[in-house]
GROMACS .gro file of C-alpha atoms in nm:
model
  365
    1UNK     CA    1  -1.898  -1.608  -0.690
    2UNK     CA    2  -1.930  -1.883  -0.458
    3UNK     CA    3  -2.276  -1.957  -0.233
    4UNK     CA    4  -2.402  -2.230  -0.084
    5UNK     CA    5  -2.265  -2.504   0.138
    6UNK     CA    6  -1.843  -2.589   0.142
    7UNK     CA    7  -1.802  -2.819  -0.140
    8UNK     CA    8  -1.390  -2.980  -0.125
    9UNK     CA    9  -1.144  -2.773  -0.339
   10UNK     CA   10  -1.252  -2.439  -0.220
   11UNK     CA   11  -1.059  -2.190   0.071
   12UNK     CA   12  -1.204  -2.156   0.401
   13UNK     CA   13  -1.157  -1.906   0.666
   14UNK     CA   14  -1.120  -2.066   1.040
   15UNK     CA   15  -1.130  -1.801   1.292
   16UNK     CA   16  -1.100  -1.829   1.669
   17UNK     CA   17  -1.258  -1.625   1.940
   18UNK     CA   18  -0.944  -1.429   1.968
   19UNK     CA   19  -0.948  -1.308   1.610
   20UNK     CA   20  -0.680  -1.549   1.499
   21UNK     CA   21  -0.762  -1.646   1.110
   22UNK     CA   22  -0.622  -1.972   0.985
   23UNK     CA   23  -0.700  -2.000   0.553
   24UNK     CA   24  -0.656  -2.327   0.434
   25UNK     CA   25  -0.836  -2.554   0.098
   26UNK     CA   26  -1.097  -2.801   0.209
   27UNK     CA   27  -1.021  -3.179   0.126
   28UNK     CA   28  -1.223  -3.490   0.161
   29UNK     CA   29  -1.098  -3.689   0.420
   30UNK     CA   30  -0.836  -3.345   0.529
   31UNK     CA   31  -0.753  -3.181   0.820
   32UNK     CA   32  -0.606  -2.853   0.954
   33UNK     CA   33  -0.358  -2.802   1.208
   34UNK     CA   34  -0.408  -2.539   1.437
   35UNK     CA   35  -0.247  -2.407   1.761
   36UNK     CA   36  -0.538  -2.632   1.939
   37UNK     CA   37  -0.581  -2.939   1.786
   38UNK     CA   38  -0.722  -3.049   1.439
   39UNK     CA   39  -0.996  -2.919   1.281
   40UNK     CA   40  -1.170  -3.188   1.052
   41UNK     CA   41  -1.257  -3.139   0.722
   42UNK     CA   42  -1.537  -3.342   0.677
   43UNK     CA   43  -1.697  -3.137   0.952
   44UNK     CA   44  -1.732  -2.843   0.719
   45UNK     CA   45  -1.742  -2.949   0.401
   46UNK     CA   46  -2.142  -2.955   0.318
   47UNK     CA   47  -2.228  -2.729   0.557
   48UNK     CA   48  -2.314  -2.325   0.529
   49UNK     CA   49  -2.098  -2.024   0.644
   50UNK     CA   50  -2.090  -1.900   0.944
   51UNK     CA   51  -2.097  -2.228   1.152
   52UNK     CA   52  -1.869  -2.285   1.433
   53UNK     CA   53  -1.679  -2.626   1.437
   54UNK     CA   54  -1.434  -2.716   1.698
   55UNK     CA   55  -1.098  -2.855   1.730
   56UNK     CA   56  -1.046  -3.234   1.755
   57UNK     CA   57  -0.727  -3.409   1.980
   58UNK     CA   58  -0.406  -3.463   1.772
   59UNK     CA   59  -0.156  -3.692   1.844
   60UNK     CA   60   0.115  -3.562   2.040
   61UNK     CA   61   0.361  -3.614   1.769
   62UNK     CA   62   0.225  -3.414   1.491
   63UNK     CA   63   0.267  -3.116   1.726
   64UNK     CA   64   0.661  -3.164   1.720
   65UNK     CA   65   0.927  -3.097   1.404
   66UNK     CA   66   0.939  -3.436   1.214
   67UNK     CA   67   1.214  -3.346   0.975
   68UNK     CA   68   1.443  -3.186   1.323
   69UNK     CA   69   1.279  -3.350   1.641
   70UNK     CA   70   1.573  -3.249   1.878
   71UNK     CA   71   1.477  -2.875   1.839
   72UNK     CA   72   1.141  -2.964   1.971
   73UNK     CA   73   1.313  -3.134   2.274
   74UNK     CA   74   1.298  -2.871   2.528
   75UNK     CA   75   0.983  -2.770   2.440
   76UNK     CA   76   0.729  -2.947   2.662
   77UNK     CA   77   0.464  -2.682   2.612
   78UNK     CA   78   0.424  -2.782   2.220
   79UNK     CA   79   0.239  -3.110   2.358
   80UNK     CA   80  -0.073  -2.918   2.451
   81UNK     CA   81  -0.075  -2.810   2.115
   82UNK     CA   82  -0.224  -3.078   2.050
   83UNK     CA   83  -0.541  -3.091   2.290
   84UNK     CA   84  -0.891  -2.992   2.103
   85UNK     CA   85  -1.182  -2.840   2.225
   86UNK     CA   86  -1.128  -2.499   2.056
   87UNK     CA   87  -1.406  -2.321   1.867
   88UNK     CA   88  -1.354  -2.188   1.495
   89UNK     CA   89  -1.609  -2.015   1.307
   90UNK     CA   90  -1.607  -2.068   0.944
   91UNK     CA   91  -1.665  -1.813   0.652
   92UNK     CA   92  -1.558  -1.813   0.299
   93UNK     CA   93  -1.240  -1.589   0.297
   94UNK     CA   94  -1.296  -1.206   0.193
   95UNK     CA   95  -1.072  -1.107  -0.157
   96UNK     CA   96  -0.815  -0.907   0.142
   97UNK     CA   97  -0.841  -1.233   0.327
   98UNK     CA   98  -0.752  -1.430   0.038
   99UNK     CA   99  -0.471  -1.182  -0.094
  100UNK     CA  100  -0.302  -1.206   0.263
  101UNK     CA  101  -0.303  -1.567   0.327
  102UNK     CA  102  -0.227  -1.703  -0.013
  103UNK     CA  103   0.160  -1.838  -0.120
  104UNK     CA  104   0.369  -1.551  -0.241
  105UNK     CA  105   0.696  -1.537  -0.361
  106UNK     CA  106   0.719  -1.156  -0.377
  107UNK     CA  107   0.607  -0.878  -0.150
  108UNK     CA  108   0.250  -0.820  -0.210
  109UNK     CA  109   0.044  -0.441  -0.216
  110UNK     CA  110  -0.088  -0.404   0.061
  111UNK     CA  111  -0.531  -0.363   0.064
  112UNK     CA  112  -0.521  -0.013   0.159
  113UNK     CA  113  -0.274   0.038  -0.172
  114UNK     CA  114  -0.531  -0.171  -0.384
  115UNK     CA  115  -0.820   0.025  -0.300
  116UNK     CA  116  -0.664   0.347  -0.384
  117UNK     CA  117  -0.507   0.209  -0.717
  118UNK     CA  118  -0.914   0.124  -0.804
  119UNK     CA  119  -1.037   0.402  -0.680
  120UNK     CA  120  -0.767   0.705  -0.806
  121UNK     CA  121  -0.706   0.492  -1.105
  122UNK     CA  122  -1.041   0.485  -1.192
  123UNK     CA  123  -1.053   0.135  -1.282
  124UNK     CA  124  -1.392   0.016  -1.314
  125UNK     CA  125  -1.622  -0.238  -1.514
  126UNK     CA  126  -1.591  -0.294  -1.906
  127UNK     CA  127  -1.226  -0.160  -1.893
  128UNK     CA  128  -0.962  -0.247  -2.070
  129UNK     CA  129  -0.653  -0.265  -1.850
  130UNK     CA  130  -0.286  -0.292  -1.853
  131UNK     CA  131  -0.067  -0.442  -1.561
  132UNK     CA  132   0.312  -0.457  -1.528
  133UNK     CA  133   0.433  -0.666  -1.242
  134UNK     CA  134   0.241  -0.948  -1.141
  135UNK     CA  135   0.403  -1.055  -0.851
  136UNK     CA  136   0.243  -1.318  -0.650
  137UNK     CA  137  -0.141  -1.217  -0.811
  138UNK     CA  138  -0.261  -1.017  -0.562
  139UNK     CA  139  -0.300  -0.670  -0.778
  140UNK     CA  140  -0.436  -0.902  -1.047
  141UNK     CA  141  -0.713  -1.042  -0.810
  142UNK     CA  142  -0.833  -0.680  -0.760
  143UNK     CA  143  -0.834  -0.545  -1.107
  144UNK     CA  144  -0.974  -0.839  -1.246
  145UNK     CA  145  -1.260  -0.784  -0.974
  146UNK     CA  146  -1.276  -0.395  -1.078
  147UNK     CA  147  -1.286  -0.424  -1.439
  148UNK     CA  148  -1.556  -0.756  -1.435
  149UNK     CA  149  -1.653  -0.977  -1.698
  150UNK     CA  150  -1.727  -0.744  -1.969
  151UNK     CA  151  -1.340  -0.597  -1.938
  152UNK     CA  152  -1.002  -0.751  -1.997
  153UNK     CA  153  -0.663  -0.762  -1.793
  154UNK     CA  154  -0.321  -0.806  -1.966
  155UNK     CA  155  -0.037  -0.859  -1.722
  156UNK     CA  156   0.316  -0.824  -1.772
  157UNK     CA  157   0.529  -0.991  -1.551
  158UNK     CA  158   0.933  -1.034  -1.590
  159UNK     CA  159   0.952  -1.352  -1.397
  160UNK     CA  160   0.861  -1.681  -1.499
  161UNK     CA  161   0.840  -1.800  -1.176
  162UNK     CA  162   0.643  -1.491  -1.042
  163UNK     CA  163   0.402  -1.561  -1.342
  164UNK     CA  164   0.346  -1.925  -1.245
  165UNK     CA  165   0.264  -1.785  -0.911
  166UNK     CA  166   0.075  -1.544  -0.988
  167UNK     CA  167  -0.142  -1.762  -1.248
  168UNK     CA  168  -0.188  -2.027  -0.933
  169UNK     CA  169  -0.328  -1.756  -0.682
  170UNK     CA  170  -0.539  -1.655  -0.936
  171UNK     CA  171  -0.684  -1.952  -1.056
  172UNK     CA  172  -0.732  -2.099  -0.667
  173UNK     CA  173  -0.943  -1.809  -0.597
  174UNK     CA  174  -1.175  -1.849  -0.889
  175UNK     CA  175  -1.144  -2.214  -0.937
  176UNK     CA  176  -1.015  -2.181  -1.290
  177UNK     CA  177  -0.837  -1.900  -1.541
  178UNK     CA  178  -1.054  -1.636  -1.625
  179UNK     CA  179  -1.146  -1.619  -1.977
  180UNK     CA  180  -1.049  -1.220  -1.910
  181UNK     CA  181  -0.719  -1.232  -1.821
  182UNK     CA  182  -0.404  -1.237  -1.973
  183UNK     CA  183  -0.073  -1.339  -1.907
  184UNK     CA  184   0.250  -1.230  -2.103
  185UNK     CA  185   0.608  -1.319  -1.941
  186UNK     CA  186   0.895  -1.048  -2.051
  187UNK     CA  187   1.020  -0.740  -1.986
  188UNK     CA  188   0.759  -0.484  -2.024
  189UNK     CA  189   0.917  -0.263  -2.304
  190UNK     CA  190   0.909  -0.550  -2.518
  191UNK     CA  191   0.605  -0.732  -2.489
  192UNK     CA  192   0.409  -0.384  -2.483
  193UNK     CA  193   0.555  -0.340  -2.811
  194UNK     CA  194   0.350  -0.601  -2.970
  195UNK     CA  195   0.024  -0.462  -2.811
  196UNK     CA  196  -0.175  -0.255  -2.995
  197UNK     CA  197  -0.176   0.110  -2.981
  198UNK     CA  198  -0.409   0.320  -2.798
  199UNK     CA  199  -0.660  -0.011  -2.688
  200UNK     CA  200  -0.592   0.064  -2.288
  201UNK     CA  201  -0.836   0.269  -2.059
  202UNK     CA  202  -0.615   0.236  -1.793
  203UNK     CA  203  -0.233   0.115  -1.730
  204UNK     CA  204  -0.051   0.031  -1.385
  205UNK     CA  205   0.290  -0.034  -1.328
  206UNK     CA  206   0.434  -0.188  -1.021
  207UNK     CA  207   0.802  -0.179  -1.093
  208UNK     CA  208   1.143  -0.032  -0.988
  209UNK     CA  209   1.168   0.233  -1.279
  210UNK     CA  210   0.796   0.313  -1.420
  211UNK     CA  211   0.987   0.638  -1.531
  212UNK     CA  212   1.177   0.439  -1.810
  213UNK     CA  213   0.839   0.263  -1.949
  214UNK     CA  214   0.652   0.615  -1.973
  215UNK     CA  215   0.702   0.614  -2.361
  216UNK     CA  216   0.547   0.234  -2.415
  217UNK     CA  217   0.252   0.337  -2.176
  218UNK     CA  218   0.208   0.619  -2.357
  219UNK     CA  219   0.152   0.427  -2.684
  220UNK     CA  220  -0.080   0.183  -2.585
  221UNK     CA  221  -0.347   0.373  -2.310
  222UNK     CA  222  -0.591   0.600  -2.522
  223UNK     CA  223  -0.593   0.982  -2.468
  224UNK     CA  224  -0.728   1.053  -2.131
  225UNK     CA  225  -0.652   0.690  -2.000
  226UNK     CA  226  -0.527   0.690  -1.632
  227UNK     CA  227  -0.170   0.573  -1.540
  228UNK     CA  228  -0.120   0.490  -1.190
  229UNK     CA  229   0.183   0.356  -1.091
  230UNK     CA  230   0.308   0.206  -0.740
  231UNK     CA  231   0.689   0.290  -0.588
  232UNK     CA  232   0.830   0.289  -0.237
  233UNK     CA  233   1.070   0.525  -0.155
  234UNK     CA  234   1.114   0.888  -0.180
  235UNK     CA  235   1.335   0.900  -0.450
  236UNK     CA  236   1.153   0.655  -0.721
  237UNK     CA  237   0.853   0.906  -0.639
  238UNK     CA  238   1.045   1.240  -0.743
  239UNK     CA  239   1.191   1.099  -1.027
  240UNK     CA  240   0.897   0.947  -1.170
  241UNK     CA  241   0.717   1.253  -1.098
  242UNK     CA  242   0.964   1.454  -1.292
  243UNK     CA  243   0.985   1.260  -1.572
  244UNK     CA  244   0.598   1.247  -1.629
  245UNK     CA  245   0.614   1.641  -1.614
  246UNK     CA  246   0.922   1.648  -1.861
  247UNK     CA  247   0.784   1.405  -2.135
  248UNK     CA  248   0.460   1.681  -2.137
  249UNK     CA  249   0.260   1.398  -2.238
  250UNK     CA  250   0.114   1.335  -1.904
  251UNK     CA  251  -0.132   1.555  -1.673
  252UNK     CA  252   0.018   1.705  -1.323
  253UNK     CA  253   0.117   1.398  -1.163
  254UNK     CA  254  -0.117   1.333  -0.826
  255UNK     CA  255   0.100   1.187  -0.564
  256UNK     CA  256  -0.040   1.035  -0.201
  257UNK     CA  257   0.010   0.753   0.038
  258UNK     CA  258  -0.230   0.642   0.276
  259UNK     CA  259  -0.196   0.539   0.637
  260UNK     CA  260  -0.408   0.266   0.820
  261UNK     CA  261  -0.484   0.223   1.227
  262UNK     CA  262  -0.725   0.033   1.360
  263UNK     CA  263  -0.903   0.086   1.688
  264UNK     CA  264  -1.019  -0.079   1.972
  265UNK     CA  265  -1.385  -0.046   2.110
  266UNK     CA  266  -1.427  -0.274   2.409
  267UNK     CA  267  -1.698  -0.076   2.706
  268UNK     CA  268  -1.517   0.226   2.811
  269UNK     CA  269  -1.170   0.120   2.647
  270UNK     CA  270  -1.178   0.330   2.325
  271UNK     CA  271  -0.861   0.403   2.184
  272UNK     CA  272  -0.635   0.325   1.886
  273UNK     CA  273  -0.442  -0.030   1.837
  274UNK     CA  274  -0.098   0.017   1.941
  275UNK     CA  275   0.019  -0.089   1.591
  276UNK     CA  276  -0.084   0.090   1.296
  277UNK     CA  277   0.042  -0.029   0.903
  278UNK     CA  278   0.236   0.306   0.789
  279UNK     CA  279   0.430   0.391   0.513
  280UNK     CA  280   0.431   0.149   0.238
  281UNK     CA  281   0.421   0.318  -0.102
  282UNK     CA  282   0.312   0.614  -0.308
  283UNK     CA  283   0.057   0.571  -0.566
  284UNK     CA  284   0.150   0.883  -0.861
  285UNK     CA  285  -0.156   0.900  -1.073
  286UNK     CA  286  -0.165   1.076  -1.446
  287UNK     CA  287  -0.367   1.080  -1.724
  288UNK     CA  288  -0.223   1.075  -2.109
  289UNK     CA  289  -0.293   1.387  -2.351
  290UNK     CA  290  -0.437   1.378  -2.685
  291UNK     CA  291  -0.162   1.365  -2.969
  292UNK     CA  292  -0.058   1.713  -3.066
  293UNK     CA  293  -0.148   1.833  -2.712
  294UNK     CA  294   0.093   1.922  -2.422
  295UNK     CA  295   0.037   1.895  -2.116
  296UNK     CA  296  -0.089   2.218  -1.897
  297UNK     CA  297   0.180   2.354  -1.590
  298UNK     CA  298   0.161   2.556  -1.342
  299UNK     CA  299   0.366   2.840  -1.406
  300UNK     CA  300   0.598   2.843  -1.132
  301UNK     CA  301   0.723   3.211  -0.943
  302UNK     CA  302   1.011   3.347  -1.143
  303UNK     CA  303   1.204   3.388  -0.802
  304UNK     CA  304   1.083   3.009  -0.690
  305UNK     CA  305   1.415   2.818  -0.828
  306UNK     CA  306   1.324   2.457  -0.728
  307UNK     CA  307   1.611   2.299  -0.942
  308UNK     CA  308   1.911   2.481  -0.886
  309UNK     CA  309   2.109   2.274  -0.637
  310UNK     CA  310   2.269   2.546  -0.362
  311UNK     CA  311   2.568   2.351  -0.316
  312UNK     CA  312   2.689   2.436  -0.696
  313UNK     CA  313   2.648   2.771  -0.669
  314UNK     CA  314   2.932   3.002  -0.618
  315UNK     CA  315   2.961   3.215  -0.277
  316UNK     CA  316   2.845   3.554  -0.475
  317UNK     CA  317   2.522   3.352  -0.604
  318UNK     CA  318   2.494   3.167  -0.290
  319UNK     CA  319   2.456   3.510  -0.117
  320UNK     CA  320   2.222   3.659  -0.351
  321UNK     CA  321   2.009   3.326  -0.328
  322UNK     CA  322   2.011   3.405   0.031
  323UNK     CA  323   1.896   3.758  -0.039
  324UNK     CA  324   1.539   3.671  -0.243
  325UNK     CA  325   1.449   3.399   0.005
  326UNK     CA  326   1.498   3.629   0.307
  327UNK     CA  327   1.288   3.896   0.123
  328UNK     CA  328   1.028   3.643  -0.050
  329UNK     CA  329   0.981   3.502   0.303
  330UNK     CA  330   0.923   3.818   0.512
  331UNK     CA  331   0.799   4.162   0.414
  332UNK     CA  332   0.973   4.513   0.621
  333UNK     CA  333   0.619   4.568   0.742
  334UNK     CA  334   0.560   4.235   0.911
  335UNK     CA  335   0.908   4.198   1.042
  336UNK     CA  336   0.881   4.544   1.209
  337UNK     CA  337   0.516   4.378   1.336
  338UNK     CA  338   0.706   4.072   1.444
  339UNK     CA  339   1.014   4.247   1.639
  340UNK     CA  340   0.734   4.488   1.784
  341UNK     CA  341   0.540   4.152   1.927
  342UNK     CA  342   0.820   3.994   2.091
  343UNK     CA  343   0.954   4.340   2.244
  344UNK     CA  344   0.642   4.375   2.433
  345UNK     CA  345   0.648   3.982   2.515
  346UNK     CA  346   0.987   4.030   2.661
  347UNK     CA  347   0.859   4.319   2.880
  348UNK     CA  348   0.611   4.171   3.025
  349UNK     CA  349   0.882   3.886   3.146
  350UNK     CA  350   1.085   4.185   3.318
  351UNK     CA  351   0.779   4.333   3.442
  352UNK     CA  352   0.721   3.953   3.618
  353UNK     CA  353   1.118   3.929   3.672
  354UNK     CA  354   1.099   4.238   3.826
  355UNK     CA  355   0.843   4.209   4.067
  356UNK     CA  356   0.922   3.863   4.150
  357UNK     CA  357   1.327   4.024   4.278
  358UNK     CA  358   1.127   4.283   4.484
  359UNK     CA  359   0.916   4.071   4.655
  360UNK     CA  360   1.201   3.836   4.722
  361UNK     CA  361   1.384   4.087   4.887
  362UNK     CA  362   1.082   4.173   5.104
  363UNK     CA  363   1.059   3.833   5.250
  364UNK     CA  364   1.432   3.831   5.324
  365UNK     CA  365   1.396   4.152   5.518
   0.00000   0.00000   0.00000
């Protein structure tokens, strides 16, 4: 936890009176481009947060593509790019600041994922937690946050690259490894093998098929430990949810996704932003059973088939299928009610009909 005045090294938030956020690291003697002008280093560095610095003149050339300067050619307008005067406010950047801004070579979760994967997942201080996929960090950030000091992290990460990533992010934020944290590079059925069993409180897996690395979680979270695990699409959700039931080592699988909108309170102008972040993943949350325990089901309704696939049915069974879901869906008494409600609906639309042709006729005559 950083306080105090900027010392050089650390990341700095620059944001403009229009909301736009620039991160960047402070460096003696450094700068910072922005969209007007330079902000100097020196200028912040020593001083608290929350001060407002502003922009210095560039010269005109640092505004244009040094590497390609003929694509820049037609483009007179970059030039005032280069005029200062602009105000920035300066803060230290927040952990979703930090998460959003920082170099990333694969997609990151977004902060409305990470706060339901601590929250549902239960992930809290003085846990001992297992991660598969570190990506570019930012899920490691979070649980390292969650579980504190007196907990541990052990991330698995396929990569090498990903993991040198990953390990940088990390070690920006808090200005060196954490003593906490772990790093293994492999695939995750292998390197959990060599973990020991039943040490985890909690395991999460951000992959492309958490439903083939159930039996490895299962061996190294203790009984009741939470699994949550991340996916995208529709179809990594079902399956994984199906195999979690199967196995009958794993509670009723919890499935959600959460939307997030912002809104827009200016006077009398009180509405929604027109963009809103939607869909992004599924977070399927379970918890692991005692050994010699199986998991409790719902017992589903003998005429519920939600297997059976109607296509491979033949006509005969087809039509019988038919049969129980038109009687399971509607009773004789309440389609008699039904058929009853919409006969006296339509009558009272002749009724109108009718009355509407009579007087029609009496204006004509």
């Amino acid at each position: 936890m950083r306080r105090g005045p900027f010392v050089a090294g650390e990341k700095v938030q620059f944001t403009d009176r229009k909301s736009n956020k620039i991160t960047d690291q402070l460096v003696a003697g450094g700068s910072t481009q922005t969209a007007h002008g330079l902000i100097l280093h020196d200028d912040v560095i020593g001083r608290s947060e929350g001060v407002v610095v502003t922009s210095v003149t560039a010269k005109r050339e640092a505004q244009v593509n040094a590497e390609h300067p003929e694509r820049d050619a037609n483009k007179p307008w970059k030039g005032t790019r280069a005029i200062g005067g602009w105000q920035y406010a300066v803060m230290r950047p927040r952990l979703a600041d930090y998460v959003l801004s920082m170099p990333r070579g694969a997609q990151i979760m977004y902060p409305k994922d990470t706060a339901q994967v601590i929250e549902l997942g239960d992930i809290r201080r003085g846990h001992r937690v297992l991660e598969s996929g570190a990506g570019s960090g930012a899920m490691s950030l979070h649980l390292l946050e969650a579980c504190g000091a007196e907990g541990e992290l052990t991330t698995i990460e396929l990569r090498p690259e990903f993991a040198r990533v990953a390990r940088a992010n990390v070690d920006l934020y808090y200005g060196e490894h954490p003593d906490n944290w772990t790093l293994l590079t492999g695939d995750f059925d292998s390197v959990a093998a060599t973990l020991p069993a039943g040490w985890f409180d909690r395991v999460m897996l951000d992959m492309l098929d958490p439903w083939n690395r159930l039996e490895q979680a299962e061996r190294v979270i203790a009984p009741g430990g939470v699994l949550t695990c991340y996916v995208t699409t529709t179809t990594q959700m079902g399956r994984l949810a199906e195999a979690l039931r199967q196995s009958g080592r794993w509670s009723e699988p919890q499935i959600q996704e959460t939307l997030e909108r912002n809104w827009k309170a200016q006077g009398l102008a009180v509405r929604p932003d027109h963009q809103m972040i939607g869909h992004t993943g599924f977070l399927v949350v379970s918890r692991a059973m005692a050994d010699g325990f199986e998991a409790l089901r719902r017992r589903e309704r003998a005429a519920k088939d939600t297997t059976t696939d109607i296509d491979s049915l033949t006509p005969e069974q087809r039509e019988a299928a038919f049969e129980e879901l038109e009687l399971r869906d509607i009773s004789d008494r309440k389609l008699r009610k039904v058929l009853r409600d919409l006969d006296a609906q339509l009558r009272v639309i002749g009724e109108t009909g009718d009355a509407e042709q009579r007087e029609g006729r009496e204006q004509r005559e």
